[in-house]
Short mmCIF file of N, CA, C and O in Angstrom, two decimals:
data_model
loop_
_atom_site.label_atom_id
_atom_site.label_comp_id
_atom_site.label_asym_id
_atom_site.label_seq_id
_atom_site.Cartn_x
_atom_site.Cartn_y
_atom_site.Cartn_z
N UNK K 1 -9.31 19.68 -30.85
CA UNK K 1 -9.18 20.47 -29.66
C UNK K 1 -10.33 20.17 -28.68
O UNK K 1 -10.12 19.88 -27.50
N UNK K 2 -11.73 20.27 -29.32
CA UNK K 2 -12.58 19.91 -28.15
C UNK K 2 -12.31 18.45 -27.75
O UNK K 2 -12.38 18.16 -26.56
N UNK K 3 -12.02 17.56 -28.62
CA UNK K 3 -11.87 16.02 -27.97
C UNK K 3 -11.16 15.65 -26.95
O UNK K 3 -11.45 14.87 -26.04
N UNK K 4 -9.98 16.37 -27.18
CA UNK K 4 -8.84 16.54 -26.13
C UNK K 4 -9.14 17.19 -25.05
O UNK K 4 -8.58 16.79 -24.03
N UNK K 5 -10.36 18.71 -24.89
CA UNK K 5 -10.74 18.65 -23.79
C UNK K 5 -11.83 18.08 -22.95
O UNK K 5 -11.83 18.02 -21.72
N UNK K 6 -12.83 17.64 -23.84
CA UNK K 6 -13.25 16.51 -22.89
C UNK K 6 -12.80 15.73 -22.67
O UNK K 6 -13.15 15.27 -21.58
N UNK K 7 -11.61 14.86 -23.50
CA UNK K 7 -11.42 13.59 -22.66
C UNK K 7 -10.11 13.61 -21.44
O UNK K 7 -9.64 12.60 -20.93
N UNK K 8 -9.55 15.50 -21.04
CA UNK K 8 -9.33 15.55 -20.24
C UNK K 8 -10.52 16.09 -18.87
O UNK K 8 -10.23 16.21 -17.68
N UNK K 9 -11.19 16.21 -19.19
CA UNK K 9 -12.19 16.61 -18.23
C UNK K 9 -12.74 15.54 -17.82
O UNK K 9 -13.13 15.63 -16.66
N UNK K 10 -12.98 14.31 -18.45
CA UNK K 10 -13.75 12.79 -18.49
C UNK K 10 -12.46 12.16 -17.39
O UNK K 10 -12.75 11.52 -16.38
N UNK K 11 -11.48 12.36 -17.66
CA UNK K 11 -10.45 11.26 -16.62
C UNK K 11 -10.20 12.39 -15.48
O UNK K 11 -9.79 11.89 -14.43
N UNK K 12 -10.36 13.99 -15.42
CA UNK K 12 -9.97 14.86 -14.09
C UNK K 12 -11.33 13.95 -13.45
O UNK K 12 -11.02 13.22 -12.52
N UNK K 13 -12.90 13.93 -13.89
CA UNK K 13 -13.67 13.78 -13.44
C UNK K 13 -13.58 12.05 -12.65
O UNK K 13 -14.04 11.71 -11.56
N UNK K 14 -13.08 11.49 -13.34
CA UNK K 14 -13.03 9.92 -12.72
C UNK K 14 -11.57 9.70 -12.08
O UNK K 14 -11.53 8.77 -11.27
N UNK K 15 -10.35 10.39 -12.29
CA UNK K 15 -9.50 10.55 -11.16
C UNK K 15 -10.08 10.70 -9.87
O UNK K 15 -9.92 9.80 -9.05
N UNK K 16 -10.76 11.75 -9.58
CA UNK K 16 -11.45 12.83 -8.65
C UNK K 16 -12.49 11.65 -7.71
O UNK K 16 -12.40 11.27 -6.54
N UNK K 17 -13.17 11.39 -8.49
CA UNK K 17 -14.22 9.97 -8.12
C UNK K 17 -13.61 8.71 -7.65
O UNK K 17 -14.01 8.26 -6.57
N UNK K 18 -12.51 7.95 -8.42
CA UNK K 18 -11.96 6.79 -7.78
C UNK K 18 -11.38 7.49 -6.48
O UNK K 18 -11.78 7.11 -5.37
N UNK K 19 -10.73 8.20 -6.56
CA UNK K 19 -9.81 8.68 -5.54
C UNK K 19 -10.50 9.27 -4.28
O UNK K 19 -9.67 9.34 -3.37
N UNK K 20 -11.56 9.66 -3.95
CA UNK K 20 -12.82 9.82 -3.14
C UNK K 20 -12.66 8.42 -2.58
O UNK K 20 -12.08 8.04 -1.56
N UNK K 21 -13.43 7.66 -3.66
CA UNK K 21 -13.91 5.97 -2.75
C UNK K 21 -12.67 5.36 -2.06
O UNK K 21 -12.77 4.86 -0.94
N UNK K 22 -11.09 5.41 -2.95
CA UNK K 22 -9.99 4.78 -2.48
C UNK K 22 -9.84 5.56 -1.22
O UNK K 22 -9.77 4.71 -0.32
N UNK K 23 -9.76 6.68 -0.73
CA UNK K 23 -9.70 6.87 0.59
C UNK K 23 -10.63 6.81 1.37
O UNK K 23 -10.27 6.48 2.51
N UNK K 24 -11.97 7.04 1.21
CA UNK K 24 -12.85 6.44 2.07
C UNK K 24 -12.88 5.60 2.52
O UNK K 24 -13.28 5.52 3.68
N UNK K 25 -12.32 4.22 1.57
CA UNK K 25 -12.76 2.80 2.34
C UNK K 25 -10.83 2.71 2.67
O UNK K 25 -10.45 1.75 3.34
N UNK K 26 -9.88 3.65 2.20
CA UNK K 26 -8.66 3.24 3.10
C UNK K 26 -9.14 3.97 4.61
O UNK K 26 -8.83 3.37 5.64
N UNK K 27 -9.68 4.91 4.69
CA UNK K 27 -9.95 5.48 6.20
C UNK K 27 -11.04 4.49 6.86
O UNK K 27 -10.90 4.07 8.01
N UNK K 28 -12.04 4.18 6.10
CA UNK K 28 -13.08 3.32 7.30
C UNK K 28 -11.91 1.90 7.23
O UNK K 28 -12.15 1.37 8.32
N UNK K 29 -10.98 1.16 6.66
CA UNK K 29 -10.41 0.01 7.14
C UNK K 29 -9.33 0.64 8.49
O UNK K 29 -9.37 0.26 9.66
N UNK K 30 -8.59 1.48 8.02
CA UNK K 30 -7.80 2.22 9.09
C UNK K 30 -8.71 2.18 10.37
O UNK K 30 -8.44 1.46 11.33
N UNK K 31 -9.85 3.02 10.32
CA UNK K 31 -10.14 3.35 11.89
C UNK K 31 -10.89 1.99 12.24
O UNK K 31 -10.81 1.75 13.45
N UNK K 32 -11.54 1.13 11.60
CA UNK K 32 -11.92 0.11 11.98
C UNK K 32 -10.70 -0.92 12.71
O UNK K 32 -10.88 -1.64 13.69
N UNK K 33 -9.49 -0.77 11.95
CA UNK K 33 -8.36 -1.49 12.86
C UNK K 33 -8.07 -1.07 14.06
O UNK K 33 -7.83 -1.79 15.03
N UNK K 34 -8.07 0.25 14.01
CA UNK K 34 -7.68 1.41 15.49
C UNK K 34 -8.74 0.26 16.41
O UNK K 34 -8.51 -0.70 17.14
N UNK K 35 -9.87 0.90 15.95
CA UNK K 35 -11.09 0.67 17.24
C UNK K 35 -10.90 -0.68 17.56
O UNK K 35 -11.11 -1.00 18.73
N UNK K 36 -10.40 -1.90 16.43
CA UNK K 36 -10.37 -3.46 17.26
C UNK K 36 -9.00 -3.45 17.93
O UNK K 36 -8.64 -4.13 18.90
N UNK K 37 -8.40 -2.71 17.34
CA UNK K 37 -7.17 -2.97 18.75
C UNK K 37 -7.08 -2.38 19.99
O UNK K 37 -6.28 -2.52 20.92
N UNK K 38 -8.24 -1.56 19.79
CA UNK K 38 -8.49 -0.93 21.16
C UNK K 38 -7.76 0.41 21.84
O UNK K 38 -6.89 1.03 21.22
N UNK K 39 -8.12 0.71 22.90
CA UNK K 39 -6.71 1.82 23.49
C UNK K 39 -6.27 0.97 24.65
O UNK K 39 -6.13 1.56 25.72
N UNK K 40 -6.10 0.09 24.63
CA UNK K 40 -4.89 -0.70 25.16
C UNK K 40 -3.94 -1.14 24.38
O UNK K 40 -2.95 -1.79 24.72
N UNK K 41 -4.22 -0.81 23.43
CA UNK K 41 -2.55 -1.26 22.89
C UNK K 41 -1.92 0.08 21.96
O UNK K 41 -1.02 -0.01 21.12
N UNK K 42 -2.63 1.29 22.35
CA UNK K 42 -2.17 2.10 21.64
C UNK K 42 -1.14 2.99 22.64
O UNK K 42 -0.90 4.18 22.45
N UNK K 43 -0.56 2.18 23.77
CA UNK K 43 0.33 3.17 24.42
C UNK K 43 0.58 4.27 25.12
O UNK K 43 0.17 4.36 26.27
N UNK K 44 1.23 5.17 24.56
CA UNK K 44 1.31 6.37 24.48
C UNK K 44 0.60 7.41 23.74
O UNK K 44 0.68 8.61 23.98
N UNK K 45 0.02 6.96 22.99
CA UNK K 45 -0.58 7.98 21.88
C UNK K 45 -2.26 7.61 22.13
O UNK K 45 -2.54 6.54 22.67
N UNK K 46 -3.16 8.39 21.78
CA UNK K 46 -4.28 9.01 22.29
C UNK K 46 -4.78 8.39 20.47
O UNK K 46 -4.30 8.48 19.34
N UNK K 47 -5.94 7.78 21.07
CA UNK K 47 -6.59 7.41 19.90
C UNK K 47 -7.11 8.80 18.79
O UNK K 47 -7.25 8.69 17.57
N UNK K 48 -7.23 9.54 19.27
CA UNK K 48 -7.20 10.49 18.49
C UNK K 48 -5.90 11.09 17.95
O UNK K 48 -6.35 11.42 16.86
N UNK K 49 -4.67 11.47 17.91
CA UNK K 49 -3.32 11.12 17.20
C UNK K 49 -3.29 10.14 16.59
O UNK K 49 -2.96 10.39 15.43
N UNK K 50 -3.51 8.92 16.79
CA UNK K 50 -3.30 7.65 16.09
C UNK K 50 -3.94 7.66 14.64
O UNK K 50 -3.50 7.27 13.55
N UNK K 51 -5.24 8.29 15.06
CA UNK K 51 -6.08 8.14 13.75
C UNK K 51 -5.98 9.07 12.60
O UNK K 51 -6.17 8.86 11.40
N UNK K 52 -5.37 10.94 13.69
CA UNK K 52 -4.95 12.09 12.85
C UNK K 52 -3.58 10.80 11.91
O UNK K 52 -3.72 10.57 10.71
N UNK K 53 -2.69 10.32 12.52
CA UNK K 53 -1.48 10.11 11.92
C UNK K 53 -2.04 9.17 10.36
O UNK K 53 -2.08 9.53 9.19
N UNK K 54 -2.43 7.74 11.08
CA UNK K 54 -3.12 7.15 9.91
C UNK K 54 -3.79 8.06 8.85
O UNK K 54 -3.29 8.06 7.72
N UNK K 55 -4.50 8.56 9.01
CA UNK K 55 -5.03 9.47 8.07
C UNK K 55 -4.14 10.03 6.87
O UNK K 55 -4.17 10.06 5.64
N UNK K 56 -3.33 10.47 7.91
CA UNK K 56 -2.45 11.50 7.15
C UNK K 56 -1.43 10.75 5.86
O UNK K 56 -0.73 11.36 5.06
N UNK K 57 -1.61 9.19 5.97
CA UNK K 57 -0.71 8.59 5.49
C UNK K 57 -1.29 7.99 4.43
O UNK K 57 -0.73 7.67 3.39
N UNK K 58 -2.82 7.81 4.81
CA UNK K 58 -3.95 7.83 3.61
C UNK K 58 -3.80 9.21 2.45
O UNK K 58 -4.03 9.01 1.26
N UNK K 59 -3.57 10.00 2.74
CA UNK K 59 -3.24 11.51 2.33
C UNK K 59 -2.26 11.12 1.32
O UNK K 59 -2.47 10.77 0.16
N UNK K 60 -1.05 11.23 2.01
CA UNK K 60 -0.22 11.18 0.86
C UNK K 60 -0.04 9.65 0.44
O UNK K 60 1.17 9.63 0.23
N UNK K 61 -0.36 8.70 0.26
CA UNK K 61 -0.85 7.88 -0.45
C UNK K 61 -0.98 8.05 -1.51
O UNK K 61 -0.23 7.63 -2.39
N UNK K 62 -2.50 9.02 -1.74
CA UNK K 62 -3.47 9.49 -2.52
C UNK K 62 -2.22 10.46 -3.55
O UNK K 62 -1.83 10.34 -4.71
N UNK K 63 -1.93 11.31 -2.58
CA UNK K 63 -0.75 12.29 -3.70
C UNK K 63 -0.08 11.67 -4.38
O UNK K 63 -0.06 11.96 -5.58
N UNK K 64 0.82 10.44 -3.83
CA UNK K 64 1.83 9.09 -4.51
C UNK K 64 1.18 8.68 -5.87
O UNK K 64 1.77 9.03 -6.89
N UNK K 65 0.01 7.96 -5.99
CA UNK K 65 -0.49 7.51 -6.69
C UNK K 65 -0.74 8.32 -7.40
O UNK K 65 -0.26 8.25 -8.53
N UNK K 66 -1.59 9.40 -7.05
CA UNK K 66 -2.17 10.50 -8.61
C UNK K 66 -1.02 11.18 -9.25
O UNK K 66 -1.25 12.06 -10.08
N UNK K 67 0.22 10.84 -8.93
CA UNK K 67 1.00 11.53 -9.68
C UNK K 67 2.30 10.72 -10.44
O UNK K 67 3.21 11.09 -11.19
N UNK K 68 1.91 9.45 -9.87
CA UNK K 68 3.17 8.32 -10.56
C UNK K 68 1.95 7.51 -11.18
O UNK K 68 1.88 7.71 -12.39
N UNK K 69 1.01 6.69 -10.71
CA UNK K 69 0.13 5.90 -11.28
C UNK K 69 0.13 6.27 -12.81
O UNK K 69 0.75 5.56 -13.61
N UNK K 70 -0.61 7.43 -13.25
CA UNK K 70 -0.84 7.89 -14.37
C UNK K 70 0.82 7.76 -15.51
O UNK K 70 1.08 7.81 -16.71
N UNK K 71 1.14 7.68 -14.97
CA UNK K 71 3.14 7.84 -15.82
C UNK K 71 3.12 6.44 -15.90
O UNK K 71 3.39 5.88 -16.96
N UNK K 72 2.79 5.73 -14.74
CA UNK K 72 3.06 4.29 -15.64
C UNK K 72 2.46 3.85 -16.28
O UNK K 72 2.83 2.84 -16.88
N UNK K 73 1.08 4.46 -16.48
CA UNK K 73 0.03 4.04 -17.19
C UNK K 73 0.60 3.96 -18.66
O UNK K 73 0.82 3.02 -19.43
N UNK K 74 0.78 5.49 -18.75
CA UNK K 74 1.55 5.86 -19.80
C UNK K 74 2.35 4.98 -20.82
O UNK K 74 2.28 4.72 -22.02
N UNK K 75 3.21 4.61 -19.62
CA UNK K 75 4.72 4.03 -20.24
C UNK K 75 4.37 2.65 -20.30
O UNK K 75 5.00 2.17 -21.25
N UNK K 76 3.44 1.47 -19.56
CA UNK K 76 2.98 0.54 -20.43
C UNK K 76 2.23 0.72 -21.33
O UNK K 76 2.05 -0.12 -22.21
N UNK K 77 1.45 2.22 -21.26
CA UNK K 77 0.50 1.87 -22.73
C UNK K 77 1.79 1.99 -23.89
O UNK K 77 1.87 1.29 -24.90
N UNK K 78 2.59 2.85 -23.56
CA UNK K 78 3.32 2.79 -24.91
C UNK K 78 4.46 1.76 -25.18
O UNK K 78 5.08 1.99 -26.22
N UNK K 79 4.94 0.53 -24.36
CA UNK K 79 5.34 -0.73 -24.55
C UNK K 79 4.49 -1.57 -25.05
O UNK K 79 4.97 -2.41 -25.81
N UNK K 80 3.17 -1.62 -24.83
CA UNK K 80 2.30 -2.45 -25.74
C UNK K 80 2.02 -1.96 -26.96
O UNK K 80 1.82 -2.89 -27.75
N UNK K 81 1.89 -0.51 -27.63
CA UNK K 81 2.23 -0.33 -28.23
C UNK K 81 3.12 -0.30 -29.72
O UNK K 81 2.78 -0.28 -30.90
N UNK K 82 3.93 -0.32 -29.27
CA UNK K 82 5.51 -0.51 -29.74
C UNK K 82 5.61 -1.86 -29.45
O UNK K 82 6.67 -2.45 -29.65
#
């Protein structure tokens, strides 16, 4: 019982941590693209929308992955396995 809860507390803790850095450096590549393309080519939309939107797509990204990633983890660990 305790093993099982640390070694869920050991992967909440390094979920939590990769997933920090993976959007950090997906948001600084995002707004670094914004800013070289400039606001001339952003149209209609206000560099500030552009970047709320990007963002937001970094967002659920993040949700995508932390909740399917781990299942496939799963399901190849247990094909190598078997």
């Amino acid at each position: 019982m305790a093993v099982r809860y640390a070694t869920t507390r050991i992967v909440g803790d390094l979920k939590d941590t990769l997933g920090r850095s993976v959007k950090k450096n997906l948001r600084e590549c995002v707004y670094n693209k914004i800013v070289r393309l400039g606001v001339c080519s952003t149209d209609d939309m206000s560099m500030a929308g552009l970047t709320q939107i990007s963002l937001e797509g970094v967002e659920h990204l993040d949700l995508y992955y932390s909740s399917h990633l781990p299942q496939f983890l799963l399901w190849l660990g247990r094909r190598l396995i078997l």
